[in-house]
PDB file of C-alpha atoms in Angstrom:
ATOM      1  CA  UNK C   1      24.372  12.285 -16.000  1.00 42.00           C
ATOM      2  CA  UNK C   2      23.840  11.688 -19.701  1.00 41.00           C
ATOM      3  CA  UNK C   3      27.225  13.007 -20.868  1.00 48.00           C
ATOM      4  CA  UNK C   4      29.455  10.035 -19.917  1.00 54.00           C
ATOM      5  CA  UNK C   5      27.152   7.619 -21.723  1.00 51.00           C
ATOM      6  CA  UNK C   6      27.205   9.826 -24.818  1.00 52.00           C
ATOM      7  CA  UNK C   7      31.008   9.841 -24.640  1.00 58.00           C
ATOM      8  CA  UNK C   8      30.994   6.054 -24.337  1.00 56.00           C
ATOM      9  CA  UNK C   9      28.854   5.701 -27.436  1.00 56.00           C
ATOM     10  CA  UNK C  10      31.069   8.090 -29.377  1.00 56.00           C
ATOM     11  CA  UNK C  11      34.177   6.278 -28.231  1.00 56.00           C
ATOM     12  CA  UNK C  12      32.785   2.993 -29.465  1.00 55.00           C
ATOM     13  CA  UNK C  13      31.234   4.300 -32.644  1.00 53.00           C
ATOM     14  CA  UNK C  14      33.664   6.847 -34.063  1.00 53.00           C
ATOM     15  CA  UNK C  15      36.737   4.650 -34.457  1.00 46.00           C
ATOM     16  CA  UNK C  16      38.875   6.995 -32.367  1.00 45.00           C
ATOM     17  CA  UNK C  17      40.399   4.236 -30.261  1.00 44.00           C
ATOM     18  CA  UNK C  18      44.186   3.918 -30.439  1.00 46.00           C
ATOM     19  CA  UNK C  19      44.279   0.213 -31.272  1.00 46.00           C
ATOM     20  CA  UNK C  20      46.528  -0.619 -34.245  1.00 40.00           C
ATOM     21  CA  UNK C  21      44.788  -3.887 -34.993  1.00 41.00           C
ATOM     22  CA  UNK C  22      42.798  -3.191 -38.155  1.00 35.00           C
ATOM     23  CA  UNK C  23      40.136  -5.713 -37.218  1.00 35.00           C
ATOM     24  CA  UNK C  24      39.295  -3.507 -34.251  1.00 36.00           C
ATOM     25  CA  UNK C  25      38.817  -0.250 -36.140  1.00 33.00           C
ATOM     26  CA  UNK C  26      35.129   0.672 -36.176  1.00 38.00           C
ATOM     27  CA  UNK C  27      33.908   2.323 -39.369  1.00 32.00           C
ATOM     28  CA  UNK C  28      31.018   4.277 -37.866  1.00 31.00           C
ATOM     29  CA  UNK C  29      31.288   8.051 -37.757  1.00 30.00           C
ATOM     30  CA  UNK C  30      30.132  10.028 -34.737  1.00 33.00           C
ATOM     31  CA  UNK C  31      27.959  12.181 -37.001  1.00 29.00           C
ATOM     32  CA  UNK C  32      25.892   9.066 -37.748  1.00 28.00           C
ATOM     33  CA  UNK C  33      25.028   8.696 -34.078  1.00 32.00           C
ATOM     34  CA  UNK C  34      22.080  10.848 -33.125  1.00 32.00           C
ATOM     35  CA  UNK C  35      20.355  10.894 -29.765  1.00 27.00           C
ATOM     36  CA  UNK C  36      16.631  10.417 -30.078  1.00 27.00           C
ATOM     37  CA  UNK C  37      15.923  10.222 -26.349  1.00 33.00           C
ATOM     38  CA  UNK C  38      17.702  10.812 -23.054  1.00 34.00           C
ATOM     39  CA  UNK C  39      18.307   7.117 -22.435  1.00 36.00           C
ATOM     40  CA  UNK C  40      16.779   4.780 -24.998  1.00 43.00           C
ATOM     41  CA  UNK C  41      19.126   5.449 -27.891  1.00 45.00           C
ATOM     42  CA  UNK C  42      22.211   5.411 -25.691  1.00 74.00           C
ATOM     43  CA  UNK C  43      21.306   2.139 -24.031  1.00 85.00           C
ATOM     44  CA  UNK C  44      20.417   0.552 -27.362  1.00 86.00           C
ATOM     45  CA  UNK C  45      23.733   1.650 -28.856  1.00 84.00           C
ATOM     46  CA  UNK C  46      25.796   0.393 -25.941  1.00 84.00           C
ATOM     47  CA  UNK C  47      23.943  -2.936 -25.912  1.00 87.00           C
ATOM     48  CA  UNK C  48      24.366  -3.391 -29.657  1.00 87.00           C
ATOM     49  CA  UNK C  49      28.064  -2.580 -29.606  1.00 87.00           C
ATOM     50  CA  UNK C  50      29.107  -4.630 -26.601  1.00 91.00           C
ATOM     51  CA  UNK C  51      27.089  -7.689 -27.639  1.00 94.00           C
ATOM     52  CA  UNK C  52      29.057  -7.875 -30.896  1.00 92.00           C
ATOM     53  CA  UNK C  53      32.574  -7.616 -29.447  1.00 92.00           C
ATOM     54  CA  UNK C  54      34.701 -10.593 -28.469  1.00 92.00           C
ATOM     55  CA  UNK C  55      36.648 -10.883 -25.218  1.00 92.00           C
ATOM     56  CA  UNK C  56      39.795  -9.237 -26.608  1.00 92.00           C
ATOM     57  CA  UNK C  57      37.836  -6.343 -28.029  1.00 90.00           C
ATOM     58  CA  UNK C  58      35.852  -5.834 -24.819  1.00 92.00           C
ATOM     59  CA  UNK C  59      39.082  -5.731 -22.848  1.00 92.00           C
ATOM     60  CA  UNK C  60      40.507  -3.132 -25.226  1.00 89.00           C
ATOM     61  CA  UNK C  61      37.363  -1.030 -24.999  1.00 87.00           C
ATOM     62  CA  UNK C  62      37.643  -1.009 -21.204  1.00 89.00           C
ATOM     63  CA  UNK C  63      41.325  -0.065 -21.390  1.00 89.00           C
ATOM     64  CA  UNK C  64      40.713   2.776 -23.845  1.00 85.00           C
ATOM     65  CA  UNK C  65      37.748   4.086 -21.911  1.00 83.00           C
ATOM     66  CA  UNK C  66      39.813   4.353 -18.745  1.00 88.00           C
ATOM     67  CA  UNK C  67      42.676   5.990 -20.644  1.00 87.00           C
ATOM     68  CA  UNK C  68      40.416   8.583 -22.258  1.00 83.00           C
ATOM     69  CA  UNK C  69      38.063   9.400 -19.395  1.00 82.00           C
ATOM     70  CA  UNK C  70      39.906   8.283 -16.219  1.00 89.00           C
ATOM     71  CA  UNK C  71      36.885   6.236 -15.276  1.00 88.00           C
ATOM     72  CA  UNK C  72      36.184   2.537 -15.000  1.00 91.00           C
ATOM     73  CA  UNK C  73      33.761   1.446 -17.715  1.00 89.00           C
ATOM     74  CA  UNK C  74      32.163  -1.243 -15.545  1.00 93.00           C
ATOM     75  CA  UNK C  75      31.341   1.344 -12.865  1.00 91.00           C
ATOM     76  CA  UNK C  76      29.815   3.573 -15.546  1.00 88.00           C
ATOM     77  CA  UNK C  77      27.695   0.705 -16.814  1.00 90.00           C
ATOM     78  CA  UNK C  78      26.508  -0.002 -13.260  1.00 91.00           C
ATOM     79  CA  UNK C  79      25.345   3.600 -12.963  1.00 88.00           C
ATOM     80  CA  UNK C  80      23.605   3.642 -16.337  1.00 87.00           C
ATOM     81  CA  UNK C  81      22.028   0.185 -16.641  1.00 92.00           C
ATOM     82  CA  UNK C  82      19.449  -1.508 -14.448  1.00 92.00           C
ATOM     83  CA  UNK C  83      18.088  -4.908 -13.494  1.00 96.00           C
ATOM     84  CA  UNK C  84      18.557  -7.985 -15.636  1.00 98.00           C
ATOM     85  CA  UNK C  85      20.221  -6.041 -18.454  1.00 97.00           C
ATOM     86  CA  UNK C  86      22.839  -4.731 -16.044  1.00 97.00           C
ATOM     87  CA  UNK C  87      23.509  -8.241 -14.734  1.00 97.00           C
ATOM     88  CA  UNK C  88      23.911  -9.694 -18.228  1.00 98.00           C
ATOM     89  CA  UNK C  89      26.077  -6.889 -19.644  1.00 97.00           C
ATOM     90  CA  UNK C  90      28.411  -6.756 -16.627  1.00 97.00           C
ATOM     91  CA  UNK C  91      28.946 -10.524 -16.743  1.00 98.00           C
ATOM     92  CA  UNK C  92      29.586 -10.368 -20.486  1.00 98.00           C
ATOM     93  CA  UNK C  93      32.329  -7.762 -20.080  1.00 96.00           C
ATOM     94  CA  UNK C  94      34.708 -10.316 -18.558  1.00 96.00           C
ATOM     95  CA  UNK C  95      36.703 -12.999 -20.369  1.00 94.00           C
ATOM     96  CA  UNK C  96      35.342 -16.569 -20.093  1.00 96.00           C
ATOM     97  CA  UNK C  97      37.556 -17.730 -17.216  1.00 97.00           C
ATOM     98  CA  UNK C  98      37.075 -14.506 -15.260  1.00 97.00           C
ATOM     99  CA  UNK C  99      33.338 -14.737 -15.831  1.00 97.00           C
ATOM    100  CA  UNK C 100      33.199 -18.300 -14.509  1.00 98.00           C
ATOM    101  CA  UNK C 101      35.218 -17.291 -11.460  1.00 98.00           C
ATOM    102  CA  UNK C 102      32.728 -14.510 -10.707  1.00 98.00           C
ATOM    103  CA  UNK C 103      29.722 -16.803 -11.147  1.00 98.00           C
ATOM    104  CA  UNK C 104      31.200 -19.400  -8.797  1.00 98.00           C
ATOM    105  CA  UNK C 105      32.200 -16.800  -6.202  1.00 97.00           C
ATOM    106  CA  UNK C 106      28.742 -15.248  -6.178  1.00 95.00           C
ATOM    107  CA  UNK C 107      27.136 -18.676  -5.997  1.00 96.00           C
ATOM    108  CA  UNK C 108      29.223 -19.569  -2.943  1.00 94.00           C
ATOM    109  CA  UNK C 109      28.673 -16.341  -0.974  1.00 90.00           C
ATOM    110  CA  UNK C 110      26.747 -17.130   2.221  1.00 81.00           C
ATOM    111  CA  UNK C 111      24.020 -14.538   1.587  1.00 74.00           C
ATOM    112  CA  UNK C 112      23.576 -15.525  -2.073  1.00 69.00           C
ATOM    113  CA  UNK C 113      24.300 -19.244  -1.949  1.00 77.00           C
ATOM    114  CA  UNK C 114      23.328 -20.964  -5.203  1.00 91.00           C
ATOM    115  CA  UNK C 115      25.133 -24.276  -5.108  1.00 95.00           C
ATOM    116  CA  UNK C 116      23.360 -25.461  -8.254  1.00 95.00           C
ATOM    117  CA  UNK C 117      25.024 -22.647 -10.226  1.00 97.00           C
ATOM    118  CA  UNK C 118      28.446 -23.353  -8.712  1.00 97.00           C
ATOM    119  CA  UNK C 119      28.029 -27.066  -9.410  1.00 98.00           C
ATOM    120  CA  UNK C 120      26.956 -26.445 -13.005  1.00 98.00           C
ATOM    121  CA  UNK C 121      29.932 -24.235 -13.821  1.00 98.00           C
ATOM    122  CA  UNK C 122      32.565 -26.372 -12.103  1.00 99.00           C
ATOM    123  CA  UNK C 123      31.325 -29.765 -13.305  1.00 98.00           C
ATOM    124  CA  UNK C 124      30.726 -28.691 -16.912  1.00 98.00           C
ATOM    125  CA  UNK C 125      34.195 -27.240 -17.552  1.00 98.00           C
ATOM    126  CA  UNK C 126      37.210 -29.016 -19.014  1.00 97.00           C
ATOM    127  CA  UNK C 127      40.434 -29.429 -16.990  1.00 97.00           C
ATOM    128  CA  UNK C 128      42.177 -26.616 -18.897  1.00 97.00           C
ATOM    129  CA  UNK C 129      39.190 -24.318 -18.338  1.00 98.00           C
ATOM    130  CA  UNK C 130      39.199 -25.157 -14.626  1.00 98.00           C
ATOM    131  CA  UNK C 131      42.877 -24.260 -14.336  1.00 98.00           C
ATOM    132  CA  UNK C 132      42.198 -20.819 -15.810  1.00 98.00           C
ATOM    133  CA  UNK C 133      39.193 -20.376 -13.528  1.00 99.00           C
ATOM    134  CA  UNK C 134      41.337 -21.206 -10.485  1.00 99.00           C
ATOM    135  CA  UNK C 135      43.968 -18.673 -11.534  1.00 99.00           C
ATOM    136  CA  UNK C 136      41.344 -15.978 -12.058  1.00 98.00           C
ATOM    137  CA  UNK C 137      39.606 -16.861  -8.804  1.00 99.00           C
ATOM    138  CA  UNK C 138      42.726 -16.390  -6.742  1.00 98.00           C
ATOM    139  CA  UNK C 139      43.701 -13.195  -8.582  1.00 98.00           C
ATOM    140  CA  UNK C 140      40.265 -11.596  -8.223  1.00 98.00           C
ATOM    141  CA  UNK C 141      39.291 -12.688  -4.721  1.00 98.00           C
ATOM    142  CA  UNK C 142      42.571 -13.408  -2.935  1.00 98.00           C
ATOM    143  CA  UNK C 143      41.541 -16.915  -1.973  1.00 98.00           C
ATOM    144  CA  UNK C 144      41.925 -20.342  -3.574  1.00 99.00           C
ATOM    145  CA  UNK C 145      38.816 -21.839  -5.158  1.00 99.00           C
ATOM    146  CA  UNK C 146      39.377 -25.000  -3.132  1.00 98.00           C
ATOM    147  CA  UNK C 147      39.219 -22.958   0.089  1.00 98.00           C
ATOM    148  CA  UNK C 148      35.808 -21.525  -0.777  1.00 97.00           C
ATOM    149  CA  UNK C 149      34.503 -24.937  -1.791  1.00 98.00           C
ATOM    150  CA  UNK C 150      35.733 -26.282   1.550  1.00 97.00           C
ATOM    151  CA  UNK C 151      33.963 -23.472   3.440  1.00 96.00           C
ATOM    152  CA  UNK C 152      30.642 -23.360   1.646  1.00 96.00           C
ATOM    153  CA  UNK C 153      29.817 -26.940   0.608  1.00 96.00           C
ATOM    154  CA  UNK C 154      29.501 -30.168   2.541  1.00 96.00           C
ATOM    155  CA  UNK C 155      29.449 -33.951   2.465  1.00 98.00           C
ATOM    156  CA  UNK C 156      29.923 -35.942  -0.728  1.00 98.00           C
ATOM    157  CA  UNK C 157      29.103 -32.869  -2.792  1.00 98.00           C
ATOM    158  CA  UNK C 158      32.150 -31.122  -1.315  1.00 98.00           C
ATOM    159  CA  UNK C 159      34.335 -34.182  -1.875  1.00 99.00           C
ATOM    160  CA  UNK C 160      33.264 -34.384  -5.519  1.00 99.00           C
ATOM    161  CA  UNK C 161      33.879 -30.689  -6.259  1.00 99.00           C
ATOM    162  CA  UNK C 162      37.270 -30.704  -4.540  1.00 99.00           C
ATOM    163  CA  UNK C 163      38.334 -33.822  -6.418  1.00 99.00           C
ATOM    164  CA  UNK C 164      37.068 -32.436  -9.708  1.00 99.00           C
ATOM    165  CA  UNK C 165      38.942 -29.116  -9.499  1.00 99.00           C
ATOM    166  CA  UNK C 166      42.131 -30.712  -8.151  1.00 98.00           C
ATOM    167  CA  UNK C 167      42.584 -33.780 -10.357  1.00 96.00           C
ATOM    168  CA  UNK C 168      44.388 -33.710 -13.701  1.00 95.00           C
ATOM    169  CA  UNK C 169      42.436 -35.353 -16.508  1.00 97.00           C
ATOM    170  CA  UNK C 170      43.281 -36.252 -20.092  1.00 96.00           C
ATOM    171  CA  UNK C 171      41.393 -34.060 -22.590  1.00 97.00           C
ATOM    172  CA  UNK C 172      41.877 -36.100 -25.743  1.00 96.00           C
ATOM    173  CA  UNK C 173      39.478 -38.457 -27.502  1.00 96.00           C
ATOM    174  CA  UNK C 174      41.324 -41.757 -27.037  1.00 98.00           C
ATOM    175  CA  UNK C 175      39.633 -44.277 -24.744  1.00 98.00           C
ATOM    176  CA  UNK C 176      40.658 -47.491 -23.044  1.00 98.00           C
ATOM    177  CA  UNK C 177      37.791 -49.945 -23.607  1.00 98.00           C
ATOM    178  CA  UNK C 178      39.120 -52.503 -21.146  1.00 98.00           C
ATOM    179  CA  UNK C 179      39.405 -49.879 -18.410  1.00 99.00           C
ATOM    180  CA  UNK C 180      35.922 -48.620 -19.293  1.00 99.00           C
ATOM    181  CA  UNK C 181      34.510 -52.097 -18.641  1.00 99.00           C
ATOM    182  CA  UNK C 182      36.391 -52.364 -15.345  1.00 99.00           C
ATOM    183  CA  UNK C 183      35.104 -48.954 -14.230  1.00 99.00           C
ATOM    184  CA  UNK C 184      31.557 -49.834 -15.274  1.00 99.00           C
ATOM    185  CA  UNK C 185      31.789 -52.980 -13.154  1.00 98.00           C
ATOM    186  CA  UNK C 186      33.185 -50.990 -10.225  1.00 98.00           C
ATOM    187  CA  UNK C 187      30.330 -48.499 -10.441  1.00 98.00           C
ATOM    188  CA  UNK C 188      27.759 -51.288 -10.606  1.00 98.00           C
ATOM    189  CA  UNK C 189      29.259 -52.944  -7.521  1.00 98.00           C
ATOM    190  CA  UNK C 190      29.387 -49.549  -5.762  1.00 98.00           C
ATOM    191  CA  UNK C 191      25.746 -48.827  -6.491  1.00 96.00           C
ATOM    192  CA  UNK C 192      23.021 -50.962  -7.948  1.00 95.00           C
ATOM    193  CA  UNK C 193      24.507 -54.328  -6.893  1.00 93.00           C
ATOM    194  CA  UNK C 194      24.667 -53.530  -3.188  1.00 91.00           C
ATOM    195  CA  UNK C 195      22.597 -52.096  -0.383  1.00 91.00           C
ATOM    196  CA  UNK C 196      23.652 -48.519   0.093  1.00 91.00           C
ATOM    197  CA  UNK C 197      26.181 -46.714  -2.084  1.00 96.00           C
ATOM    198  CA  UNK C 198      29.969 -46.575  -2.147  1.00 98.00           C
ATOM    199  CA  UNK C 199      30.230 -42.839  -2.890  1.00 98.00           C
ATOM    200  CA  UNK C 200      34.046 -42.916  -2.898  1.00 98.00           C
ATOM    201  CA  UNK C 201      34.071 -45.065  -6.034  1.00 98.00           C
ATOM    202  CA  UNK C 202      31.706 -42.701  -7.864  1.00 99.00           C
ATOM    203  CA  UNK C 203      33.821 -39.699  -6.857  1.00 99.00           C
ATOM    204  CA  UNK C 204      37.078 -41.374  -7.884  1.00 99.00           C
ATOM    205  CA  UNK C 205      35.917 -42.453 -11.342  1.00 99.00           C
ATOM    206  CA  UNK C 206      33.935 -39.314 -12.162  1.00 99.00           C
ATOM    207  CA  UNK C 207      36.787 -36.998 -11.126  1.00 98.00           C
ATOM    208  CA  UNK C 208      39.688 -38.948 -12.637  1.00 98.00           C
ATOM    209  CA  UNK C 209      38.387 -40.067 -16.037  1.00 98.00           C
ATOM    210  CA  UNK C 210      38.388 -37.921 -19.153  1.00 98.00           C
ATOM    211  CA  UNK C 211      35.145 -36.926 -20.843  1.00 98.00           C
ATOM    212  CA  UNK C 212      35.721 -39.411 -23.647  1.00 98.00           C
ATOM    213  CA  UNK C 213      36.580 -42.163 -21.165  1.00 99.00           C
ATOM    214  CA  UNK C 214      33.514 -41.459 -19.030  1.00 99.00           C
ATOM    215  CA  UNK C 215      31.306 -41.614 -22.119  1.00 98.00           C
ATOM    216  CA  UNK C 216      32.866 -45.001 -22.880  1.00 99.00           C
ATOM    217  CA  UNK C 217      32.174 -46.122 -19.305  1.00 99.00           C
ATOM    218  CA  UNK C 218      28.540 -45.071 -19.692  1.00 98.00           C
ATOM    219  CA  UNK C 219      28.225 -47.087 -22.901  1.00 98.00           C
ATOM    220  CA  UNK C 220      29.919 -50.101 -21.304  1.00 99.00           C
ATOM    221  CA  UNK C 221      27.602 -49.886 -18.298  1.00 98.00           C
ATOM    222  CA  UNK C 222      24.559 -50.069 -20.570  1.00 98.00           C
ATOM    223  CA  UNK C 223      26.003 -52.978 -22.564  1.00 98.00           C
ATOM    224  CA  UNK C 224      26.939 -54.942 -19.456  1.00 98.00           C
ATOM    225  CA  UNK C 225      23.924 -54.328 -17.213  1.00 98.00           C
ATOM    226  CA  UNK C 226      21.107 -53.246 -19.532  1.00 96.00           C
ATOM    227  CA  UNK C 227      20.460 -49.969 -17.752  1.00 96.00           C
ATOM    228  CA  UNK C 228      21.860 -46.486 -18.078  1.00 98.00           C
ATOM    229  CA  UNK C 229      24.560 -45.077 -15.829  1.00 98.00           C
ATOM    230  CA  UNK C 230      22.482 -41.897 -15.597  1.00 98.00           C
ATOM    231  CA  UNK C 231      19.584 -43.823 -14.058  1.00 98.00           C
ATOM    232  CA  UNK C 232      21.975 -45.570 -11.697  1.00 98.00           C
ATOM    233  CA  UNK C 233      23.300 -42.215 -10.486  1.00 98.00           C
ATOM    234  CA  UNK C 234      19.748 -40.978  -9.951  1.00 98.00           C
ATOM    235  CA  UNK C 235      18.740 -44.061  -7.975  1.00 97.00           C
ATOM    236  CA  UNK C 236      21.906 -44.302  -5.870  1.00 97.00           C
ATOM    237  CA  UNK C 237      22.618 -40.645  -5.041  1.00 98.00           C
ATOM    238  CA  UNK C 238      20.676 -37.506  -4.223  1.00 97.00           C
ATOM    239  CA  UNK C 239      20.802 -33.737  -3.804  1.00 97.00           C
ATOM    240  CA  UNK C 240      23.798 -31.640  -4.829  1.00 97.00           C
ATOM    241  CA  UNK C 241      25.990 -34.732  -5.064  1.00 98.00           C
ATOM    242  CA  UNK C 242      23.636 -36.266  -7.602  1.00 98.00           C
ATOM    243  CA  UNK C 243      23.490 -33.003  -9.553  1.00 98.00           C
ATOM    244  CA  UNK C 244      27.274 -32.835  -9.739  1.00 98.00           C
ATOM    245  CA  UNK C 245      27.636 -36.415 -10.956  1.00 99.00           C
ATOM    246  CA  UNK C 246      24.903 -35.957 -13.559  1.00 99.00           C
ATOM    247  CA  UNK C 247      26.449 -32.725 -14.813  1.00 99.00           C
ATOM    248  CA  UNK C 248      29.831 -34.405 -15.254  1.00 99.00           C
ATOM    249  CA  UNK C 249      28.254 -37.423 -16.963  1.00 99.00           C
ATOM    250  CA  UNK C 250      25.945 -35.498 -19.292  1.00 98.00           C
ATOM    251  CA  UNK C 251      28.689 -33.059 -20.293  1.00 98.00           C
ATOM    252  CA  UNK C 252      30.965 -35.999 -21.104  1.00 98.00           C
ATOM    253  CA  UNK C 253      28.361 -37.311 -23.533  1.00 97.00           C
ATOM    254  CA  UNK C 254      26.817 -34.155 -25.006  1.00 98.00           C
ATOM    255  CA  UNK C 255      27.412 -30.784 -23.297  1.00 98.00           C
ATOM    256  CA  UNK C 256      25.248 -28.931 -25.829  1.00 98.00           C
ATOM    257  CA  UNK C 257      22.289 -31.159 -24.994  1.00 98.00           C
ATOM    258  CA  UNK C 258      22.861 -30.596 -21.276  1.00 98.00           C
ATOM    259  CA  UNK C 259      22.739 -26.803 -21.656  1.00 99.00           C
ATOM    260  CA  UNK C 260      19.800 -26.897 -24.073  1.00 99.00           C
ATOM    261  CA  UNK C 261      17.784 -28.793 -21.447  1.00 98.00           C
ATOM    262  CA  UNK C 262      18.863 -26.361 -18.720  1.00 98.00           C
ATOM    263  CA  UNK C 263      17.780 -23.385 -20.837  1.00 99.00           C
ATOM    264  CA  UNK C 264      14.415 -24.993 -21.586  1.00 98.00           C
ATOM    265  CA  UNK C 265      13.868 -25.635 -17.889  1.00 98.00           C
ATOM    266  CA  UNK C 266      14.703 -21.989 -17.120  1.00 98.00           C
ATOM    267  CA  UNK C 267      11.943 -20.812 -19.465  1.00 98.00           C
ATOM    268  CA  UNK C 268       9.384 -23.571 -18.895  1.00 95.00           C
ATOM    269  CA  UNK C 269       6.038 -22.749 -17.308  1.00 87.00           C
ATOM    270  CA  UNK C 270       5.066 -19.514 -15.616  1.00 87.00           C
ATOM    271  CA  UNK C 271       7.889 -17.096 -15.001  1.00 90.00           C
ATOM    272  CA  UNK C 272      11.502 -17.244 -16.122  1.00 96.00           C
ATOM    273  CA  UNK C 273      14.623 -18.212 -14.208  1.00 97.00           C
ATOM    274  CA  UNK C 274      16.574 -15.218 -15.493  1.00 98.00           C
ATOM    275  CA  UNK C 275      19.619 -15.990 -13.360  1.00 97.00           C
ATOM    276  CA  UNK C 276      20.072 -19.317 -15.148  1.00 98.00           C
ATOM    277  CA  UNK C 277      19.120 -17.869 -18.530  1.00 98.00           C
ATOM    278  CA  UNK C 278      21.737 -15.129 -18.240  1.00 99.00           C
ATOM    279  CA  UNK C 279      24.410 -17.411 -16.838  1.00 98.00           C
ATOM    280  CA  UNK C 280      24.165 -20.029 -19.571  1.00 99.00           C
ATOM    281  CA  UNK C 281      23.762 -17.695 -22.546  1.00 99.00           C
ATOM    282  CA  UNK C 282      26.539 -15.342 -21.447  1.00 98.00           C
ATOM    283  CA  UNK C 283      29.009 -18.075 -20.465  1.00 98.00           C
ATOM    284  CA  UNK C 284      28.432 -20.370 -23.466  1.00 98.00           C
ATOM    285  CA  UNK C 285      28.174 -17.797 -26.276  1.00 97.00           C
ATOM    286  CA  UNK C 286      31.928 -17.826 -26.882  1.00 94.00           C
ATOM    287  CA  UNK C 287      32.220 -21.590 -26.465  1.00 95.00           C
ATOM    288  CA  UNK C 288      29.497 -23.731 -28.032  1.00 97.00           C
ATOM    289  CA  UNK C 289      26.282 -21.734 -28.448  1.00 98.00           C
ATOM    290  CA  UNK C 290      25.680 -22.839 -32.050  1.00 97.00           C
ATOM    291  CA  UNK C 291      25.683 -26.482 -30.909  1.00 98.00           C
ATOM    292  CA  UNK C 292      23.343 -25.643 -28.027  1.00 99.00           C
ATOM    293  CA  UNK C 293      20.963 -23.901 -30.426  1.00 99.00           C
ATOM    294  CA  UNK C 294      20.981 -26.930 -32.718  1.00 98.00           C
ATOM    295  CA  UNK C 295      20.232 -29.285 -29.815  1.00 98.00           C
ATOM    296  CA  UNK C 296      17.455 -26.995 -28.583  1.00 99.00           C
ATOM    297  CA  UNK C 297      15.776 -26.978 -31.990  1.00 98.00           C
ATOM    298  CA  UNK C 298      16.155 -30.742 -32.374  1.00 98.00           C
ATOM    299  CA  UNK C 299      14.696 -31.516 -28.959  1.00 98.00           C
ATOM    300  CA  UNK C 300      11.968 -28.852 -28.602  1.00 98.00           C
ATOM    301  CA  UNK C 301      11.036 -28.125 -32.257  1.00 97.00           C
ATOM    302  CA  UNK C 302      11.479 -24.406 -31.587  1.00 97.00           C
ATOM    303  CA  UNK C 303      14.498 -22.170 -31.986  1.00 98.00           C
ATOM    304  CA  UNK C 304      16.257 -20.967 -28.853  1.00 99.00           C
ATOM    305  CA  UNK C 305      15.988 -17.419 -30.206  1.00 98.00           C
ATOM    306  CA  UNK C 306      12.194 -17.696 -30.400  1.00 98.00           C
ATOM    307  CA  UNK C 307      12.014 -19.100 -26.874  1.00 98.00           C
ATOM    308  CA  UNK C 308      14.158 -16.279 -25.470  1.00 99.00           C
ATOM    309  CA  UNK C 309      12.161 -13.696 -27.423  1.00 98.00           C
ATOM    310  CA  UNK C 310       8.949 -14.995 -25.846  1.00 97.00           C
ATOM    311  CA  UNK C 311      10.304 -14.916 -22.296  1.00 97.00           C
ATOM    312  CA  UNK C 312      12.155 -11.571 -22.263  1.00 98.00           C
ATOM    313  CA  UNK C 313      11.580  -7.960 -23.250  1.00 97.00           C
ATOM    314  CA  UNK C 314      13.202  -4.611 -23.944  1.00 96.00           C
ATOM    315  CA  UNK C 315      16.945  -4.036 -24.126  1.00 96.00           C
ATOM    316  CA  UNK C 316      17.462  -7.192 -22.056  1.00 98.00           C
ATOM    317  CA  UNK C 317      15.827  -9.230 -24.827  1.00 98.00           C
ATOM    318  CA  UNK C 318      17.837  -7.413 -27.490  1.00 97.00           C
ATOM    319  CA  UNK C 319      21.094  -8.107 -25.704  1.00 98.00           C
ATOM    320  CA  UNK C 320      20.484 -11.842 -25.210  1.00 98.00           C
ATOM    321  CA  UNK C 321      19.296 -12.289 -28.792  1.00 98.00           C
ATOM    322  CA  UNK C 322      22.395 -10.453 -30.042  1.00 97.00           C
ATOM    323  CA  UNK C 323      24.575 -12.903 -28.120  1.00 98.00           C
ATOM    324  CA  UNK C 324      22.658 -15.849 -29.580  1.00 98.00           C
ATOM    325  CA  UNK C 325      23.203 -14.648 -33.130  1.00 96.00           C
ATOM    326  CA  UNK C 326      21.015 -15.341 -36.190  1.00 95.00           C
ATOM    327  CA  UNK C 327      17.746 -17.177 -35.647  1.00 92.00           C
ATOM    328  CA  UNK C 328      18.498 -20.327 -37.601  1.00 79.00           C
TER     329      UNK C 328
END
C-alpha cells in the first residue's frame, strides 16, 4: 500500500514529531511535499531524509513512527524498499555498535558465512568499540560474540579473533620504544628467522598491543631487519589468519588507507562487490569517512564519490552518495 509510505514522508517532513530538541525540528511543511509518482517520489524522499540523519535522530524517528502508527519502521521499509537499497538503508538505521553486531552475526551464519566481513569488522575496531559491539551482540541475539566465533571459525584465525575481542588494550598514543624493539625481535624469531611459524607469538603481540604500539613495532621491525612487518605476515601466514593480522596491522598504521583500498577493490574491474561497498560506506560514515575519502583521492587520483557514482545507479546510488557527503 502507498498510504503508510506517504505517512512516513509526512512524519519526517512536516516537523510534527514530539521531540523537544530544537536541532531535531524539521522546517519542511507537508504542503511542500507533492507526490509525482506512486513510488519514485516517496522513495526519493525517504532516502534523502534518512541519509541526512545521525544515529540519535534515526532512533527518534523510529520511536515516533511506532508511537504514531503502531508499526515498526524497519518492517515498513522492508516492505517498501528492494534489493541493494533496502540492504543499505536497513543497515544505516542502526547505531554504529548495533550495526557492527548485525554485520558480524550475518557474516557468521552458516548459510551466509562471510568470514572476511567478520574479520574486517572485528579486527578494525578499537577496544571500546568492541566492548559496545559485544554488548549489542548479546542483547540482540541472546548469545555471546565469543560463542559464535568459537562455533563458526577455526584454527589460528579463531584463536586470533577470540584473543582480539577478549583482551584489554590501551587506546592512547603513548608508546614504549624499548618494548617495541623487543616485540619486533620476537616476531622476527617467530617468523622469518625460523623454519615454520610460531603463530602464538603473532597472536599474543597483535592482540595485546595498542594501535600506537603496534605501529611502533612495525617501524622498529623495518629499522632492525630491513623489511616490512606486513611482508613478513604475508610470507609467514595465510588465509583468514593472515587477513586478520593484516587488518589489525594496517588499521594500527592508517585505518583510512585500509578502507580506501578495500573500497577500490570492491569497485575494481567488471562488476561491483556491493556487499563490501555497502558495509564499508554505511559503517564508516559516522566514524572516519572524510579521512577515507582523502586517502582514496590521494591514492587513486579520483574522488570516492565519482567512483561510487560510476559503479551504482538509481536510489541506491543517491543514498550512498548522500552518506559520502560533498564531492571534494
